[in-house]
GROMACS .gro file of C-alpha atoms in nm:
model
  250
    1UNK     CA    1   5.260   5.613   6.949
    2UNK     CA    2   5.317   5.686   6.600
    3UNK     CA    3   5.209   5.433   6.347
    4UNK     CA    4   5.285   5.425   5.973
    5UNK     CA    5   5.122   5.169   5.735
    6UNK     CA    6   5.319   5.038   5.435
    7UNK     CA    7   5.162   4.832   5.160
    8UNK     CA    8   5.410   4.611   4.969
    9UNK     CA    9   5.290   4.568   4.615
   10UNK     CA   10   5.467   4.374   4.337
   11UNK     CA   11   5.357   4.375   3.954
   12UNK     CA   12   5.512   4.046   3.887
   13UNK     CA   13   5.312   3.737   4.008
   14UNK     CA   14   5.309   3.382   3.879
   15UNK     CA   15   4.930   3.332   3.950
   16UNK     CA   16   4.820   3.686   3.865
   17UNK     CA   17   5.056   3.935   3.689
   18UNK     CA   18   4.963   4.287   3.740
   19UNK     CA   19   4.729   4.209   4.041
   20UNK     CA   20   4.784   4.549   4.214
   21UNK     CA   21   4.657   4.724   3.915
   22UNK     CA   22   4.346   4.479   3.837
   23UNK     CA   23   4.033   4.689   3.817
   24UNK     CA   24   3.781   4.641   4.088
   25UNK     CA   25   3.461   4.832   4.014
   26UNK     CA   26   3.636   5.132   3.857
   27UNK     CA   27   3.942   5.149   4.081
   28UNK     CA   28   4.263   4.960   4.067
   29UNK     CA   29   4.291   4.707   4.351
   30UNK     CA   30   4.598   4.889   4.533
   31UNK     CA   31   4.370   5.197   4.567
   32UNK     CA   32   4.096   5.004   4.723
   33UNK     CA   33   4.359   4.859   4.971
   34UNK     CA   34   4.513   5.214   5.041
   35UNK     CA   35   4.177   5.378   5.103
   36UNK     CA   36   4.092   5.121   5.346
   37UNK     CA   37   4.403   5.155   5.546
   38UNK     CA   38   4.379   5.515   5.522
   39UNK     CA   39   4.055   5.502   5.756
   40UNK     CA   40   4.279   5.378   6.040
   41UNK     CA   41   4.628   5.517   5.967
   42UNK     CA   42   4.710   5.878   5.899
   43UNK     CA   43   5.038   5.786   5.702
   44UNK     CA   44   5.015   5.538   5.438
   45UNK     CA   45   5.274   5.444   5.171
   46UNK     CA   46   5.284   5.190   4.893
   47UNK     CA   47   5.621   5.004   4.859
   48UNK     CA   48   5.661   4.878   4.503
   49UNK     CA   49   5.924   4.769   4.256
   50UNK     CA   50   5.746   4.877   3.951
   51UNK     CA   51   5.696   5.229   3.799
   52UNK     CA   52   5.331   5.148   3.682
   53UNK     CA   53   5.211   5.088   4.018
   54UNK     CA   54   5.421   5.377   4.143
   55UNK     CA   55   5.255   5.614   3.903
   56UNK     CA   56   4.900   5.477   3.961
   57UNK     CA   57   4.937   5.538   4.341
   58UNK     CA   58   5.048   5.890   4.281
   59UNK     CA   59   4.757   5.951   4.012
   60UNK     CA   60   4.497   5.893   4.284
   61UNK     CA   61   4.680   6.111   4.545
   62UNK     CA   62   4.852   5.834   4.748
   63UNK     CA   63   5.214   5.812   4.849
   64UNK     CA   64   5.449   5.567   4.700
   65UNK     CA   65   5.810   5.452   4.727
   66UNK     CA   66   6.047   5.249   4.488
   67UNK     CA   67   6.215   4.946   4.620
   68UNK     CA   68   6.430   4.675   4.487
   69UNK     CA   69   6.289   4.394   4.278
   70UNK     CA   70   6.498   4.143   4.451
   71UNK     CA   71   6.341   4.105   4.795
   72UNK     CA   72   6.242   3.750   4.899
   73UNK     CA   73   5.965   3.888   5.134
   74UNK     CA   74   5.715   4.155   5.206
   75UNK     CA   75   5.898   4.242   5.538
   76UNK     CA   76   6.223   4.298   5.346
   77UNK     CA   77   6.058   4.541   5.108
   78UNK     CA   78   5.885   4.722   5.397
   79UNK     CA   79   6.234   4.764   5.565
   80UNK     CA   80   6.381   4.936   5.262
   81UNK     CA   81   6.075   5.153   5.215
   82UNK     CA   82   6.073   5.255   5.571
   83UNK     CA   83   6.450   5.356   5.561
   84UNK     CA   84   6.386   5.556   5.237
   85UNK     CA   85   6.063   5.730   5.398
   86UNK     CA   86   6.295   5.859   5.669
   87UNK     CA   87   6.179   5.704   5.998
   88UNK     CA   88   6.042   5.881   6.294
   89UNK     CA   89   5.765   5.628   6.362
   90UNK     CA   90   5.724   5.375   6.673
   91UNK     CA   91   5.546   5.108   6.484
   92UNK     CA   92   5.538   4.985   6.112
   93UNK     CA   93   5.236   4.822   5.991
   94UNK     CA   94   5.251   4.589   5.691
   95UNK     CA   95   4.915   4.555   5.516
   96UNK     CA   96   4.909   4.314   5.212
   97UNK     CA   97   4.856   4.469   4.874
   98UNK     CA   98   4.589   4.205   4.785
   99UNK     CA   99   4.338   4.283   5.080
  100UNK     CA  100   4.100   4.533   4.933
  101UNK     CA  101   3.839   4.452   5.199
  102UNK     CA  102   4.069   4.510   5.504
  103UNK     CA  103   3.873   4.682   5.780
  104UNK     CA  104   3.981   4.976   5.989
  105UNK     CA  105   3.887   4.783   6.297
  106UNK     CA  106   4.116   4.488   6.216
  107UNK     CA  107   4.406   4.762   6.178
  108UNK     CA  108   4.301   4.907   6.526
  109UNK     CA  109   4.305   4.561   6.679
  110UNK     CA  110   4.668   4.546   6.547
  111UNK     CA  111   4.757   4.887   6.678
  112UNK     CA  112   4.602   4.794   7.037
  113UNK     CA  113   4.862   4.515   7.065
  114UNK     CA  114   5.131   4.781   7.130
  115UNK     CA  115   4.965   4.918   7.434
  116UNK     CA  116   5.238   4.723   7.613
  117UNK     CA  117   5.574   4.843   7.589
  118UNK     CA  118   5.691   4.480   7.568
  119UNK     CA  119   5.539   4.397   7.249
  120UNK     CA  120   5.795   4.344   6.970
  121UNK     CA  121   5.576   4.225   6.678
  122UNK     CA  122   5.210   4.171   6.629
  123UNK     CA  123   4.980   4.000   6.382
  124UNK     CA  124   4.606   3.922   6.353
  125UNK     CA  125   4.413   3.587   6.389
  126UNK     CA  126   4.044   3.491   6.330
  127UNK     CA  127   3.877   3.184   6.484
  128UNK     CA  128   3.777   2.915   6.236
  129UNK     CA  129   3.395   2.855   6.277
  130UNK     CA  130   3.270   2.512   6.319
  131UNK     CA  131   3.037   2.567   6.018
  132UNK     CA  132   3.349   2.622   5.820
  133UNK     CA  133   3.413   2.252   5.803
  134UNK     CA  134   3.708   2.045   5.782
  135UNK     CA  135   3.792   2.129   5.407
  136UNK     CA  136   3.829   2.509   5.485
  137UNK     CA  137   4.039   2.414   5.804
  138UNK     CA  138   4.265   2.176   5.582
  139UNK     CA  139   4.352   2.442   5.325
  140UNK     CA  140   4.735   2.497   5.325
  141UNK     CA  141   4.700   2.829   5.181
  142UNK     CA  142   4.527   2.939   5.496
  143UNK     CA  143   4.796   2.910   5.779
  144UNK     CA  144   4.686   2.822   6.119
  145UNK     CA  145   4.828   2.969   6.444
  146UNK     CA  146   4.882   2.814   6.793
  147UNK     CA  147   4.849   3.058   7.064
  148UNK     CA  148   4.975   3.065   7.426
  149UNK     CA  149   4.804   3.206   7.728
  150UNK     CA  150   4.962   3.550   7.681
  151UNK     CA  151   4.816   3.581   7.351
  152UNK     CA  152   5.141   3.519   7.179
  153UNK     CA  153   5.178   3.306   6.882
  154UNK     CA  154   5.405   2.993   6.943
  155UNK     CA  155   5.386   2.849   6.602
  156UNK     CA  156   5.220   2.892   6.243
  157UNK     CA  157   5.169   2.605   6.012
  158UNK     CA  158   5.001   2.509   5.678
  159UNK     CA  159   4.923   2.180   5.856
  160UNK     CA  160   4.639   2.154   6.103
  161UNK     CA  161   4.779   2.214   6.465
  162UNK     CA  162   4.705   2.075   6.704
  163UNK     CA  163   4.613   1.728   6.600
  164UNK     CA  164   4.324   1.615   6.777
  165UNK     CA  165   4.385   1.266   6.903
  166UNK     CA  166   4.107   0.989   6.895
  167UNK     CA  167   3.870   1.202   6.717
  168UNK     CA  168   3.789   1.168   6.349
  169UNK     CA  169   3.924   1.453   6.142
  170UNK     CA  170   3.601   1.573   6.024
  171UNK     CA  171   3.496   1.650   6.374
  172UNK     CA  172   3.803   1.854   6.458
  173UNK     CA  173   3.643   2.194   6.387
  174UNK     CA  174   3.397   2.137   6.661
  175UNK     CA  175   3.627   1.988   6.915
  176UNK     CA  176   3.891   2.282   6.935
  177UNK     CA  177   3.924   2.650   6.848
  178UNK     CA  178   4.173   2.684   6.558
  179UNK     CA  179   4.288   3.010   6.454
  180UNK     CA  180   4.348   3.139   6.103
  181UNK     CA  181   4.641   3.372   6.027
  182UNK     CA  182   4.536   3.700   5.888
  183UNK     CA  183   4.853   3.823   5.704
  184UNK     CA  184   4.883   4.168   5.853
  185UNK     CA  185   5.199   4.239   6.061
  186UNK     CA  186   5.328   4.524   6.284
  187UNK     CA  187   5.679   4.578   6.402
  188UNK     CA  188   5.864   4.825   6.630
  189UNK     CA  189   6.093   4.996   6.419
  190UNK     CA  190   6.405   4.882   6.586
  191UNK     CA  191   6.276   4.522   6.562
  192UNK     CA  192   6.214   4.543   6.201
  193UNK     CA  193   6.568   4.615   6.133
  194UNK     CA  194   6.685   4.315   6.337
  195UNK     CA  195   6.447   4.077   6.185
  196UNK     CA  196   6.520   4.161   5.830
  197UNK     CA  197   6.907   4.092   5.905
  198UNK     CA  198   6.838   3.733   6.009
  199UNK     CA  199   6.913   3.451   5.754
  200UNK     CA  200   6.624   3.220   5.654
  201UNK     CA  201   6.558   2.955   5.915
  202UNK     CA  202   6.483   2.578   5.876
  203UNK     CA  203   6.136   2.602   5.986
  204UNK     CA  204   6.070   2.907   5.737
  205UNK     CA  205   6.207   2.687   5.472
  206UNK     CA  206   5.995   2.396   5.543
  207UNK     CA  207   5.668   2.583   5.562
  208UNK     CA  208   5.745   2.894   5.355
  209UNK     CA  209   5.635   3.114   5.618
  210UNK     CA  210   5.863   3.406   5.717
  211UNK     CA  211   5.705   3.453   6.057
  212UNK     CA  212   5.857   3.131   6.170
  213UNK     CA  213   6.217   3.286   6.125
  214UNK     CA  214   6.121   3.529   6.387
  215UNK     CA  215   5.988   3.275   6.631
  216UNK     CA  216   6.285   3.040   6.574
  217UNK     CA  217   6.520   3.311   6.658
  218UNK     CA  218   6.339   3.404   6.994
  219UNK     CA  219   6.117   3.698   6.898
  220UNK     CA  220   5.767   3.705   7.051
  221UNK     CA  221   5.461   3.791   6.842
  222UNK     CA  222   5.170   3.914   7.003
  223UNK     CA  223   4.818   3.823   6.862
  224UNK     CA  224   4.517   4.043   6.783
  225UNK     CA  225   4.187   3.895   6.733
  226UNK     CA  226   3.918   3.957   6.461
  227UNK     CA  227   3.587   3.810   6.369
  228UNK     CA  228   3.581   3.973   6.025
  229UNK     CA  229   3.666   3.748   5.721
  230UNK     CA  230   3.918   3.895   5.475
  231UNK     CA  231   3.919   3.809   5.110
  232UNK     CA  232   4.278   3.793   4.988
  233UNK     CA  233   4.311   3.776   4.619
  234UNK     CA  234   4.577   3.550   4.472
  235UNK     CA  235   4.434   3.450   4.137
  236UNK     CA  236   4.191   3.587   3.861
  237UNK     CA  237   3.918   3.353   3.998
  238UNK     CA  238   3.973   3.509   4.341
  239UNK     CA  239   3.914   3.834   4.178
  240UNK     CA  240   3.578   3.716   4.025
  241UNK     CA  241   3.464   3.615   4.365
  242UNK     CA  242   3.583   3.954   4.518
  243UNK     CA  243   3.402   4.151   4.240
  244UNK     CA  244   3.078   3.960   4.321
  245UNK     CA  245   3.130   4.046   4.678
  246UNK     CA  246   3.184   4.401   4.593
  247UNK     CA  247   2.871   4.414   4.379
  248UNK     CA  248   2.646   4.239   4.644
  249UNK     CA  249   2.782   4.485   4.909
  250UNK     CA  250   2.662   4.777   4.692
   0.00000   0.00000   0.00000
């Protein structure tokens, strides 16, 4: 099984312009993401729409490919990048460019989903802990995943699902295992071509979650599990927290 990892990285961001190039302890964030992914996947590329990011990646010895600035999703950018790279891989892994603390073990968990030839798509989830509390669970920027007995995602939502009937909502974290979506995906190469040709679906538009398009069109998403918390960086305030974490980690 041949794996390739592609990291989509845009310069333009409403909440944090230039985010991939933000300094993290002497390295741009995109370099820290790249180096973490490289520990688990031999072939790693950055897919970007900005020459500054492209040049930065090449300057630290990484591989980059230019893509269109008009893509509506990271998956669309991944598909164009993969076509330009030239193919030849069984599975493409999509690692978000704002996850500098992604762990090799998490990527391995995603890769292991493809031990079965039936798996088309895969993603990663992490159980919410009781001590996280209701406010963390309620956060709409942390999508929840409902999983069936075959370890497949059957729904993603920014709302809390399932609803726990006859129990006060503050007690929900202790009454059910809820799963947080970790925004990493992997696709078989033929499936990637198929899903990027699909029009936006009604559920996707409602929740602003592209993976709902795949489910709504009948694709099956295998789930890998992790207990490691990731620190996604969406705002300058998130970066301050990430820098503190980096400093404390030594």
